[in-house]
Coordinates of C-alpha atoms in Angstrom, one line a residue:
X1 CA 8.9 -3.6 -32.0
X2 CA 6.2 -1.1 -31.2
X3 CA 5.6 0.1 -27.6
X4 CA 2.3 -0.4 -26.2
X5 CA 1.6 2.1 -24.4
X6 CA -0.7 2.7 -21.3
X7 CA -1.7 6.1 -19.3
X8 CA -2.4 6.0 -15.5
X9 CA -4.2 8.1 -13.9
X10 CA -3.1 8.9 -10.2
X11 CA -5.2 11.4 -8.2
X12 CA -4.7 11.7 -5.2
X13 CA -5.9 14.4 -2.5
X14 CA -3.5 17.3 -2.7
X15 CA -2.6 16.8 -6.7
X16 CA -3.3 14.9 -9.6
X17 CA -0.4 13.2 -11.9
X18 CA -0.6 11.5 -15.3
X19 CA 2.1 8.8 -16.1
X20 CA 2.8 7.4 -19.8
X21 CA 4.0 4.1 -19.2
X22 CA 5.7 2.9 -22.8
X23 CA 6.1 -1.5 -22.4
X24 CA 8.8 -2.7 -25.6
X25 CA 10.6 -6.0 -24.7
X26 CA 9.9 -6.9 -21.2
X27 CA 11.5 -3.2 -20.1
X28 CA 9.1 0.2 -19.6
X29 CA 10.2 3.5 -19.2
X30 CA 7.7 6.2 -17.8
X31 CA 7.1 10.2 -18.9
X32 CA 5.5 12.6 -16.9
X33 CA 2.1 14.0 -19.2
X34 CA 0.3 15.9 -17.1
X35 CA 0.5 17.1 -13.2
X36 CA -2.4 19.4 -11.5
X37 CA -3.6 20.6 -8.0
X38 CA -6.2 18.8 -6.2
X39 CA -7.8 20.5 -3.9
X40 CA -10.7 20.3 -1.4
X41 CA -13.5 22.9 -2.3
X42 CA -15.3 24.5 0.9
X43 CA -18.6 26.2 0.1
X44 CA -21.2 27.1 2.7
X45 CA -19.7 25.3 5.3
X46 CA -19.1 21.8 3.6
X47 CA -15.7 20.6 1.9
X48 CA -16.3 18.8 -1.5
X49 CA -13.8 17.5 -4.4
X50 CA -14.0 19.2 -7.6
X51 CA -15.0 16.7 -10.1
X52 CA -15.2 18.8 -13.0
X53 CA -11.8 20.7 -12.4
X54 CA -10.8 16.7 -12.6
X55 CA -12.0 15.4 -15.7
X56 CA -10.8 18.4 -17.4
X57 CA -7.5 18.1 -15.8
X58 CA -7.9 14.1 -17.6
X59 CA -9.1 15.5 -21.0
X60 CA -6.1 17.8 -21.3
X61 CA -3.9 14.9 -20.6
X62 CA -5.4 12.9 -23.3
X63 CA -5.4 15.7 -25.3
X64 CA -1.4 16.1 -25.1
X65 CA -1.3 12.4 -26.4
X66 CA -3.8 13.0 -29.0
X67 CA -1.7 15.9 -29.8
X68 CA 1.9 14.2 -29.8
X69 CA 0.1 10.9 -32.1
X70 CA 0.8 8.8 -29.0
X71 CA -1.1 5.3 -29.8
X72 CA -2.5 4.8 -26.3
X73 CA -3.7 0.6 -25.4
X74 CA -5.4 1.8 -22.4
X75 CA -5.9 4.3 -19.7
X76 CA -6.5 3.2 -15.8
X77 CA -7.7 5.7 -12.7
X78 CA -6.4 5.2 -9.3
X79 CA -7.6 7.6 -6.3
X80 CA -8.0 8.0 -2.7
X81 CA -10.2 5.6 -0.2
X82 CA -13.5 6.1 1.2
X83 CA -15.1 9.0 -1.0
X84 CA -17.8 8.5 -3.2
X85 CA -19.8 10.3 -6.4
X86 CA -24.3 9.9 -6.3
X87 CA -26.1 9.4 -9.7
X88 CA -29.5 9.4 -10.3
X89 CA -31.8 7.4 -12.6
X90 CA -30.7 9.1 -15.7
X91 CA -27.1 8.9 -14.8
X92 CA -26.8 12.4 -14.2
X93 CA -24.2 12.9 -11.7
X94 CA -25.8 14.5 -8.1
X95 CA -23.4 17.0 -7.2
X96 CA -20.1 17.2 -5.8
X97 CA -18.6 14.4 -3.9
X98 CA -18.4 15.1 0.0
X99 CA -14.6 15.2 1.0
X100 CA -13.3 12.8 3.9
X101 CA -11.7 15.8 5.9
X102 CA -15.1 17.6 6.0
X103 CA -15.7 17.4 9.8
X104 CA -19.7 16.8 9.4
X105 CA -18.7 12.5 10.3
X106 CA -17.0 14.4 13.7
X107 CA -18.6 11.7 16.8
X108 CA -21.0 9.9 13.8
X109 CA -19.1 6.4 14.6
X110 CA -20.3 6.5 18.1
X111 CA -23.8 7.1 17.0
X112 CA -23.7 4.2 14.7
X113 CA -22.6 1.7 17.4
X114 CA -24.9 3.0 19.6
X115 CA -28.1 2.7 17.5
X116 CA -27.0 0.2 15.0
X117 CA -24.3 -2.6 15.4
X118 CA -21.6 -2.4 18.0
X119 CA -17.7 -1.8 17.0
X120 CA -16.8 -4.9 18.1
X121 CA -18.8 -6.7 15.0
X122 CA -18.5 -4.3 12.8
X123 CA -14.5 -4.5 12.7
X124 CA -15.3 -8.4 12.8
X125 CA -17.6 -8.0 9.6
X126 CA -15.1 -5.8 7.5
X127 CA -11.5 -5.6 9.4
X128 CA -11.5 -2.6 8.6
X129 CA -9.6 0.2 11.0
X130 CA -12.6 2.1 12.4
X131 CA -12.3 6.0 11.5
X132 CA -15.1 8.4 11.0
X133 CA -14.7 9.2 7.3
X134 CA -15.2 6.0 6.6
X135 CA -18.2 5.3 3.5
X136 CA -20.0 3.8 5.9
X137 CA -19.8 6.5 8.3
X138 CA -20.3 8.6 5.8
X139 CA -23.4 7.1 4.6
X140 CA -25.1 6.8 8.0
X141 CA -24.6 10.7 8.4
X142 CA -26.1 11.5 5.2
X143 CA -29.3 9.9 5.5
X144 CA -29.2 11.1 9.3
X145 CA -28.9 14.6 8.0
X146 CA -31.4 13.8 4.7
X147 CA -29.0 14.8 2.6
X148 CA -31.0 15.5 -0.9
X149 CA -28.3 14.3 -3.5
X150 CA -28.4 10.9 -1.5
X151 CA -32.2 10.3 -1.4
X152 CA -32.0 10.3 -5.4
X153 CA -29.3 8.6 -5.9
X154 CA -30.0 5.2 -7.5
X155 CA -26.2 4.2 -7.4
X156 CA -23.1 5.1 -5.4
X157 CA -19.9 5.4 -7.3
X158 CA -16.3 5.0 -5.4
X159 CA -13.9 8.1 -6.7
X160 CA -11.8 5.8 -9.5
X161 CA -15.6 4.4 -11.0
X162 CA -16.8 7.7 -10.8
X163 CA -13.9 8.8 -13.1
X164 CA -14.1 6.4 -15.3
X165 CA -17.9 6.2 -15.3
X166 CA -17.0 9.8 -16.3
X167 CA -14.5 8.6 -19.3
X168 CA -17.2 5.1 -20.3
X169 CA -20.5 5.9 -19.1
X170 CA -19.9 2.5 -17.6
X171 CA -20.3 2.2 -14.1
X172 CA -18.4 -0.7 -11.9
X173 CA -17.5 -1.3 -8.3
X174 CA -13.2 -1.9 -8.3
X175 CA -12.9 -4.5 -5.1
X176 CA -9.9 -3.1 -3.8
X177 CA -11.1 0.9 -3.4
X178 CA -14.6 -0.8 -2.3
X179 CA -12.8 -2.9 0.3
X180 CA -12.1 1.0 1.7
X181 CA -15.8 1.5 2.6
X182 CA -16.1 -0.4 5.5
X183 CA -19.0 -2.0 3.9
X184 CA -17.4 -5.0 2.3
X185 CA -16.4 -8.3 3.8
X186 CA -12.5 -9.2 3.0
X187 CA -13.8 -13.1 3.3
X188 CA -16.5 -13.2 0.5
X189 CA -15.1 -9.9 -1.0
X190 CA -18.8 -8.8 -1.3
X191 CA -21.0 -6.2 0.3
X192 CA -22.4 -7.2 4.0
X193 CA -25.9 -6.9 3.7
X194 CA -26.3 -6.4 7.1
X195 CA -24.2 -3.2 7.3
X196 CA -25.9 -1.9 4.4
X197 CA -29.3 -2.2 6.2
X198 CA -28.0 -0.3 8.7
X199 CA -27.5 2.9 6.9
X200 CA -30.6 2.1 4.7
X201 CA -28.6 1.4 1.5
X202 CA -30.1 -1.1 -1.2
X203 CA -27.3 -3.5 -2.6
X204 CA -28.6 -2.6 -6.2
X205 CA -27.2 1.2 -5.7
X206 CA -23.7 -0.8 -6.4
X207 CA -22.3 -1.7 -9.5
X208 CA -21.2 -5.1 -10.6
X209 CA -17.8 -5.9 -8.4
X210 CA -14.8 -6.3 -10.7
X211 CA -11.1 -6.9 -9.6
X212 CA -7.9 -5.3 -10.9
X213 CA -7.3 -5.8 -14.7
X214 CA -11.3 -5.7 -15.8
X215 CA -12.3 -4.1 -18.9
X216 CA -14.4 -0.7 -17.5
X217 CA -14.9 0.0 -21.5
X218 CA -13.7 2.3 -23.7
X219 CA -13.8 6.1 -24.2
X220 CA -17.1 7.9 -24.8
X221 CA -17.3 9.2 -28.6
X222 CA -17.6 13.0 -27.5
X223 CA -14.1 12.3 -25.4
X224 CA -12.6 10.2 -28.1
X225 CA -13.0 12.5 -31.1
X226 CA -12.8 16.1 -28.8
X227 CA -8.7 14.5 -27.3
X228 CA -7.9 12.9 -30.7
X229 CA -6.8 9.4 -29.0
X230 CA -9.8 7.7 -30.2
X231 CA -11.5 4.6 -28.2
X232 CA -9.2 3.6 -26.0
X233 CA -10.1 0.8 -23.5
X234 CA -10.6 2.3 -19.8
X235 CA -9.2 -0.6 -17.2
X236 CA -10.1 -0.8 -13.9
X237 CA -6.9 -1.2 -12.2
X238 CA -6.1 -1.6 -8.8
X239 CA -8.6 1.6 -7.9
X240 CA -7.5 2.5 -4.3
X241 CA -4.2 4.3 -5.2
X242 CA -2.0 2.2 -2.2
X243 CA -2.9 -1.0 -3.8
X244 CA -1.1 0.3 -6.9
X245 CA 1.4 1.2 -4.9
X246 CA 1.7 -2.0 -3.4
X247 CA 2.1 -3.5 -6.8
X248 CA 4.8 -1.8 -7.4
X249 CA 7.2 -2.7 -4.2
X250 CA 10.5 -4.0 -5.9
X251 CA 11.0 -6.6 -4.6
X252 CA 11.4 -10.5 -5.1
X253 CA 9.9 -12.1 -1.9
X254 CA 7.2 -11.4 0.9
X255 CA 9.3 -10.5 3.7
X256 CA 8.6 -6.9 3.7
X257 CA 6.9 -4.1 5.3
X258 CA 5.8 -1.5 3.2
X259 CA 5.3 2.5 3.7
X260 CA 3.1 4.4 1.5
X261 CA 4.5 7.8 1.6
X262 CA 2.9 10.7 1.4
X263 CA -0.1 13.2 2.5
X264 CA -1.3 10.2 4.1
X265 CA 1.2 7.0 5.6
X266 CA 0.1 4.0 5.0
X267 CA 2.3 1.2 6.8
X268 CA 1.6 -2.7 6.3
X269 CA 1.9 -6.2 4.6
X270 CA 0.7 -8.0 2.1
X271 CA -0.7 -11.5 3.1
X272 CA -2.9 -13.9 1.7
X273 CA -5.8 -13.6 4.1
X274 CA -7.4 -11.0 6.4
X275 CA -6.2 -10.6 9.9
X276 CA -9.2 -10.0 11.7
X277 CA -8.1 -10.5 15.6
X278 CA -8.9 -9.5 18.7
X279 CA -5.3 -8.0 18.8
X280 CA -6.0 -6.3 15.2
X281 CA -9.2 -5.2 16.3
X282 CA -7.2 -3.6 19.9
X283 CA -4.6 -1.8 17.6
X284 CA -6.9 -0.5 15.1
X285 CA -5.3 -2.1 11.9
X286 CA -7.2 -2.6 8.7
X287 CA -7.8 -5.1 6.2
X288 CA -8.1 -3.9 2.5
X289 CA -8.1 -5.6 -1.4
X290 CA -5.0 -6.0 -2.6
X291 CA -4.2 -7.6 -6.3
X292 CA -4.1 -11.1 -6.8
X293 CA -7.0 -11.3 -4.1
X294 CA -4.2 -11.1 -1.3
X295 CA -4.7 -8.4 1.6
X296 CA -3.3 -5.6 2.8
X297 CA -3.0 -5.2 6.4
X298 CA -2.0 -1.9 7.1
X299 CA -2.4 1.3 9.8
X300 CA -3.2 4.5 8.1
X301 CA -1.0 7.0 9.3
X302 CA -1.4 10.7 8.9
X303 CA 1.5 11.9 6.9
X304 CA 3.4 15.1 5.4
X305 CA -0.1 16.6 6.2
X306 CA 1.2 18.1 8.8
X307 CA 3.8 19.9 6.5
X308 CA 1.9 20.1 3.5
X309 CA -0.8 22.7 5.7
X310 CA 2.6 24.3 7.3
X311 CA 3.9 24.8 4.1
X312 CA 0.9 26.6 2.4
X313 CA 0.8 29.2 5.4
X314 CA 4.1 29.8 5.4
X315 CA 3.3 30.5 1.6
X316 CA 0.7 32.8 2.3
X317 CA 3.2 34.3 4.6
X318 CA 5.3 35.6 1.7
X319 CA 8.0 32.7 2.7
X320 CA 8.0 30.3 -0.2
X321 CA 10.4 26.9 0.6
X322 CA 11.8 23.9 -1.7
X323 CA 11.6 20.8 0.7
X324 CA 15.3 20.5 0.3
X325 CA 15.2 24.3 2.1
X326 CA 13.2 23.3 4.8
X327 CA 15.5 20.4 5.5
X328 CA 18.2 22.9 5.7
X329 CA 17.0 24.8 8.4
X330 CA 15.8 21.7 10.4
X331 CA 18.9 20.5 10.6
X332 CA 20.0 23.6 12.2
X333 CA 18.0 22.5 15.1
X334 CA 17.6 20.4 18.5
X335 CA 17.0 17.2 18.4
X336 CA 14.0 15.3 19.6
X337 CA 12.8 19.2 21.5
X338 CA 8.7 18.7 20.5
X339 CA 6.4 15.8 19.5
X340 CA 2.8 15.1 18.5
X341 CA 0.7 12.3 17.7
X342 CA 0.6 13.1 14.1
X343 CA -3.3 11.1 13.9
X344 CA -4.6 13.6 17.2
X345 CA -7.8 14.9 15.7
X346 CA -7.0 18.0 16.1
X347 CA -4.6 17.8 13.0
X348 CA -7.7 16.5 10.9
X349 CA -8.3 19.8 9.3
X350 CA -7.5 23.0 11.6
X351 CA -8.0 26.5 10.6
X352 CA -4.0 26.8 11.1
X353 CA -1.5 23.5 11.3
X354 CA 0.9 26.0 13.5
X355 CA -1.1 27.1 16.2
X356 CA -3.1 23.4 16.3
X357 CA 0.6 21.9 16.8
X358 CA 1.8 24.8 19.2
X359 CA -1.5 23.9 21.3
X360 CA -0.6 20.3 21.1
X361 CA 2.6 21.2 22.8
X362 CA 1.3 23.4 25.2
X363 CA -1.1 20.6 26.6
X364 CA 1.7 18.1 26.7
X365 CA 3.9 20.5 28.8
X366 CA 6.2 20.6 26.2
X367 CA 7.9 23.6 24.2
X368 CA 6.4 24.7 21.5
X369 CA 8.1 25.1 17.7
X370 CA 9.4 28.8 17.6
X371 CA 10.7 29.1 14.3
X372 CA 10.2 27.2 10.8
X373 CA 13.0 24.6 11.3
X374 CA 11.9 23.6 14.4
X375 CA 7.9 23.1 13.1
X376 CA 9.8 20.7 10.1
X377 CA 11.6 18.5 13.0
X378 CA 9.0 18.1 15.4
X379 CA 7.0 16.9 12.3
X380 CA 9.6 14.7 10.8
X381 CA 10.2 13.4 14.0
X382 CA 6.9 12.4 15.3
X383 CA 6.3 10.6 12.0
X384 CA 9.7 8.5 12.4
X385 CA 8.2 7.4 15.7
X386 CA 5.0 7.0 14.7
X387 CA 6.6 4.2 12.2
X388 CA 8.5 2.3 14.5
X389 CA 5.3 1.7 16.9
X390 CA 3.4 1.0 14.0
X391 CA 6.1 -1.5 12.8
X392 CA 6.3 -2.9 16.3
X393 CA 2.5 -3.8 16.1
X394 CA 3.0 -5.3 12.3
X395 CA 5.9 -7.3 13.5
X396 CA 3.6 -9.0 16.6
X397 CA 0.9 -10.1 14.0
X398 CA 2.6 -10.8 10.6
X399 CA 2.8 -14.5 9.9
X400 CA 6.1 -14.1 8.5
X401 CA 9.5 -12.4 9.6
X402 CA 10.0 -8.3 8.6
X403 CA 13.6 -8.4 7.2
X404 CA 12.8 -4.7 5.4
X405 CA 10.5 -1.4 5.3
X406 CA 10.4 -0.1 1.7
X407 CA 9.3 3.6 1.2
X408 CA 6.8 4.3 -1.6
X409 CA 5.6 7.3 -2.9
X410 CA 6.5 11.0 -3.2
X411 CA 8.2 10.8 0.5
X412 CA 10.8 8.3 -1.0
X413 CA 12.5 11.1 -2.4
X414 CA 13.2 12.7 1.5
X415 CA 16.6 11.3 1.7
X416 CA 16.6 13.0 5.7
X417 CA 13.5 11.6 6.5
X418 CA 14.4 7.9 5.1
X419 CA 17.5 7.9 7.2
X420 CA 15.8 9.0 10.4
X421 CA 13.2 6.4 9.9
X422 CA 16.4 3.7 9.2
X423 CA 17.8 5.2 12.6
X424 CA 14.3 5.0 14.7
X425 CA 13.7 1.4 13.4
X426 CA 17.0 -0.2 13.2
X427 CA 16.5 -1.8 9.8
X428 CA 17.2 -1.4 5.9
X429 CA 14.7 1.2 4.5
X430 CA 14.6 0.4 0.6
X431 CA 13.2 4.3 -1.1
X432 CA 11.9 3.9 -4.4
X433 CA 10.0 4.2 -6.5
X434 CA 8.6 7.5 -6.0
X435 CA 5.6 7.3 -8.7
X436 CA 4.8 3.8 -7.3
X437 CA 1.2 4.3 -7.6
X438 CA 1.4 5.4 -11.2
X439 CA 3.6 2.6 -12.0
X440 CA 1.8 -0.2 -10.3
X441 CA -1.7 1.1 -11.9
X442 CA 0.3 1.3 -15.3
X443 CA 1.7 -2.2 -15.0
X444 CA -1.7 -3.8 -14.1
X445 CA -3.4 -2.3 -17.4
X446 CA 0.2 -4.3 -19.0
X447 CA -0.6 -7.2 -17.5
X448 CA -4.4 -6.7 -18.8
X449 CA -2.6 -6.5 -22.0
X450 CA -1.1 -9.9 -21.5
X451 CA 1.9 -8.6 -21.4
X452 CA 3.1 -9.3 -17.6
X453 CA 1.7 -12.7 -15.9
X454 CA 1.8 -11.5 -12.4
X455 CA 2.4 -9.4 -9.5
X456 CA 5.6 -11.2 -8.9
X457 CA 7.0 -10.5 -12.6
X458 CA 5.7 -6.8 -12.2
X459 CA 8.1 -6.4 -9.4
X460 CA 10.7 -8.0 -10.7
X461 CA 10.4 -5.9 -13.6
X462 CA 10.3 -2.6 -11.3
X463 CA 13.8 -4.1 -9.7
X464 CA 15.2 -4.2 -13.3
X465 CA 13.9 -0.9 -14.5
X466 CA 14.7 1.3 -11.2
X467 CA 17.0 1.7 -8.7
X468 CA 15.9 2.2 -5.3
X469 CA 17.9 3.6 -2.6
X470 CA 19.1 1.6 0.5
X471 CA 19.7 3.8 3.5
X472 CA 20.9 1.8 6.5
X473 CA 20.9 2.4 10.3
X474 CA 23.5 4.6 11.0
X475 CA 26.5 2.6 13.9
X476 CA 26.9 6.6 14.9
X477 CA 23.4 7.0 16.6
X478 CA 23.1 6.5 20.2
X479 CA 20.8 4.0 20.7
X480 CA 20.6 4.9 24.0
X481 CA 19.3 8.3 23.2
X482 CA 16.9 7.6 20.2
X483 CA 15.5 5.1 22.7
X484 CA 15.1 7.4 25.6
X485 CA 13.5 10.2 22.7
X486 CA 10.9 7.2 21.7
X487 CA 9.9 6.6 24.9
X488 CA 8.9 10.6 25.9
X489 CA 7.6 10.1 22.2
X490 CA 5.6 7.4 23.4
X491 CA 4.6 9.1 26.7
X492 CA 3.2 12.5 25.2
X493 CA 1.4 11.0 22.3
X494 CA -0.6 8.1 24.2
X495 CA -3.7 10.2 24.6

């Protein structure tokens, strides 16, 4: 039997990675195609994403198919949250999109709930966790700032439609990237009209809203003849890239907690409804699309930022580290010495991540990292914490008991740092799959294909097709002392 076979797309903000998924017989097997940087582009004093470095990054992963007579069904595009491409009239795409981690939203929130609509109601509106790149944020400080590219733009593109407006020249609106606006209500799963009077944005300037598994259309002539795949069909999958990865939790039931791992944490549920609360609304937690129209209720969380910045200087240093080195001379080190509050603002984008984590400790009283081992444990340390109070929140307000976490994403490959998380949590931490967000976007565009009924049968199939990793708490720690450590932890990063 002939494999069908189906490319995803996954982009995310520090590199790009393109998956062959290959479906014969209920079974799949995947095959790295492609794998790029991504990186923000600063030029007179604003941070953009490179569009154009993308798409060609896309066409050269087509191309290898084209190339290799791979018989593609479909291609999907999963990205980041939030961002968003302008096009005019004509379709002519209006500059570069702005990047979330450009500071020019810094204080813009406030503003908004001072002139506009409280925070109170706007959380009630969207349930969405308030944070000031959101697209509505973003939005209000663009036309605050007449920002030209906007005031021609006759239609606002999320990251994943942009793309595959890019691929089609069909534009759409993917519910669950849109739900990451802030502009859309999780109830009717439509723009709020009222929000989008309030930053002076007609509702026509968004495409049609489609769900996870829509036909986008199919590859433009130019892009099908120049890659040699032909007209391939362009699904929207699930477009934010964590839905994806939610899809693709192996698992058979709902009892879980999940953890999206990797520049950014995401840590959450998957229920049927929103959890909009005055609790939820205390706590900051979020409400965004998942498949099947459930939600995902989830705390963003910054992640290996922290390490990902460290790691660059120490690059441009001259000292050039595998993870699995840097793990090495951690464990050479104190325990529990330094923390920080890994989502302090001052970790958003600073000119240096050492010195902005050596000034952290310096205002908490604490000592500062001295050495390159002891940066990677106060890192993998605060994040560990940072789970379990997240997790302590999720287990107040799910409407169902937490038996498991499962880690998704690149960081369920950090065998130290999945341990330490078992140990701060004092529960089974499931690692796996690592490509989660490739394989969930690849395993929606198979159930497009009729191939897989639900998201239930997806996971099932994942279970089959991978083996995760368990990693249980350990009887050896002291629980005495990882409390007493979470508690300082708790203390120093309260702020």
């Amino acid at each position: 039997m002939e494999a069908n076979n189906f490319l995803a797309f996954d982009i995310g903000a520090s590199s790009g990675r393109v998956l062959l998924i290959s479906f014969r017989e209920g079974h799949f097997e995947m095959r790295e195609i492609h794998r790029f940087p991504n990186r923000m582009m600063e030029l007179h004093g604003r941070y953009y994403w490179n569009l154009y470095h993308i798409y060609n990054e896309l066409k050269q992963a087509l191309s290898i198919c084209g190339r290799e007579r791979i018989k593609l069904t479909s291609v999907g595009v999963d990205t980041w949250g939030v961002d968003f491409g302008l096009l005019g009239a004509d379709g002519t795409i209006l500059g570069l999109p702005r990047a979330y981690r450009d500071s020019f939203t810094a204080g813009t929130p406030e503003i908004f709930f001072e002139e506009k609509m409280s925070r109170r109601e706007v959380y009630r509106r969207t349930g969405i966790q308030i944070m000031n790149f959101n697209s509505l944020f973003q939005l209000y400080q663009e036309k605050r700032e007449n920002y030209a590219p906007l005031k021609q733009a006759t239609t606002i593109l999320f990251m994943p439609d942009l793309i595959s407006y890019m691929l089609t020249g069909n534009c759409v609106c993917e519910y669950t990237d849109a739900s990451t606006s802030q502009l859309l209500n999780p109830h009717s799963k439509e723009m709020d009209r009222d929000l989008l009077d309030a930053v002076d944005i007609p509702a026509s300037c968004f495409a049609r809203m489609v769900f996870p598994g829509t036909i986008v259309g199919r590859l433009t002539d130019n892009l099908a003849r120049e890659t040699g795949v032909g007209k391939v069909k362009v699904i929207a999958v699930a477009g934010h890239d964590t839905a994806s990865a939610v899809a693709a939790v192996p698992t058979t039931d709902a009892r879980f907690a999940y953890l999206s791992s990797g520049t950014w944490s995401l840590m959450g549920i998957e229920t049927e409804s929103p959890i909009i609360s005055d609790e939820s609304y205390r706590e900051n937690f979020t409400n965004e699309g998942g498949i099947d129209g459930t939600t995902r209720f989830l705390k963003n969380i910054t992640g290996m930022w922290l390490l990902e910045r460290c790691k660059e200087e120490w690059e441009q240093d001259g000292a050039v580290f595998s993870y699995a080195d840097l793990i090495g001379l951690m464990e050479q080190e104190e325990a529990y010495r330094s923390f920080v509050n890994p989502d302090d603002s001052c970790f958003a984008n600073p000119t240096t991540m050492q010195e902005a984590i050596r000034r952290y400790c310096g205002q908490t009283n604490q000592p500062g990292p001295e050495n390159i081992g002891q940066f990677v444990r106060c890192i993998f340390e605060s994040l560990a914490f940072s789970y379990r109070k997240v997790l302590n929140r999720l287990k107040q307000m799910a409407p169902f008991p937490i038996e498991r976490l499962h880690i998704i994403g690149g960081g369920a490959k950090n065998d130290f740092l999945n341990q330490l998380i078992a140990d701060v949590i004092q529960m089974p931490v499931i690692a796996g799959p690592s490509e989660a967000t490739a394989i969930g976007n690849g395993l929606i565009q198979t159930r497009a294909a009729g191939l897989v009924n639900n998201r239930w049968e997806m996971r099932r199939l994942i279970l089959e097709s991978i083996s995760p990793k368990t990693f249980l708490p350990k009887s050896s720690c002291s629980s005495e002392e990882l409390e007493q450590a979470y508690q300082r932890f708790l203390s120093l990063t309260s702020k």
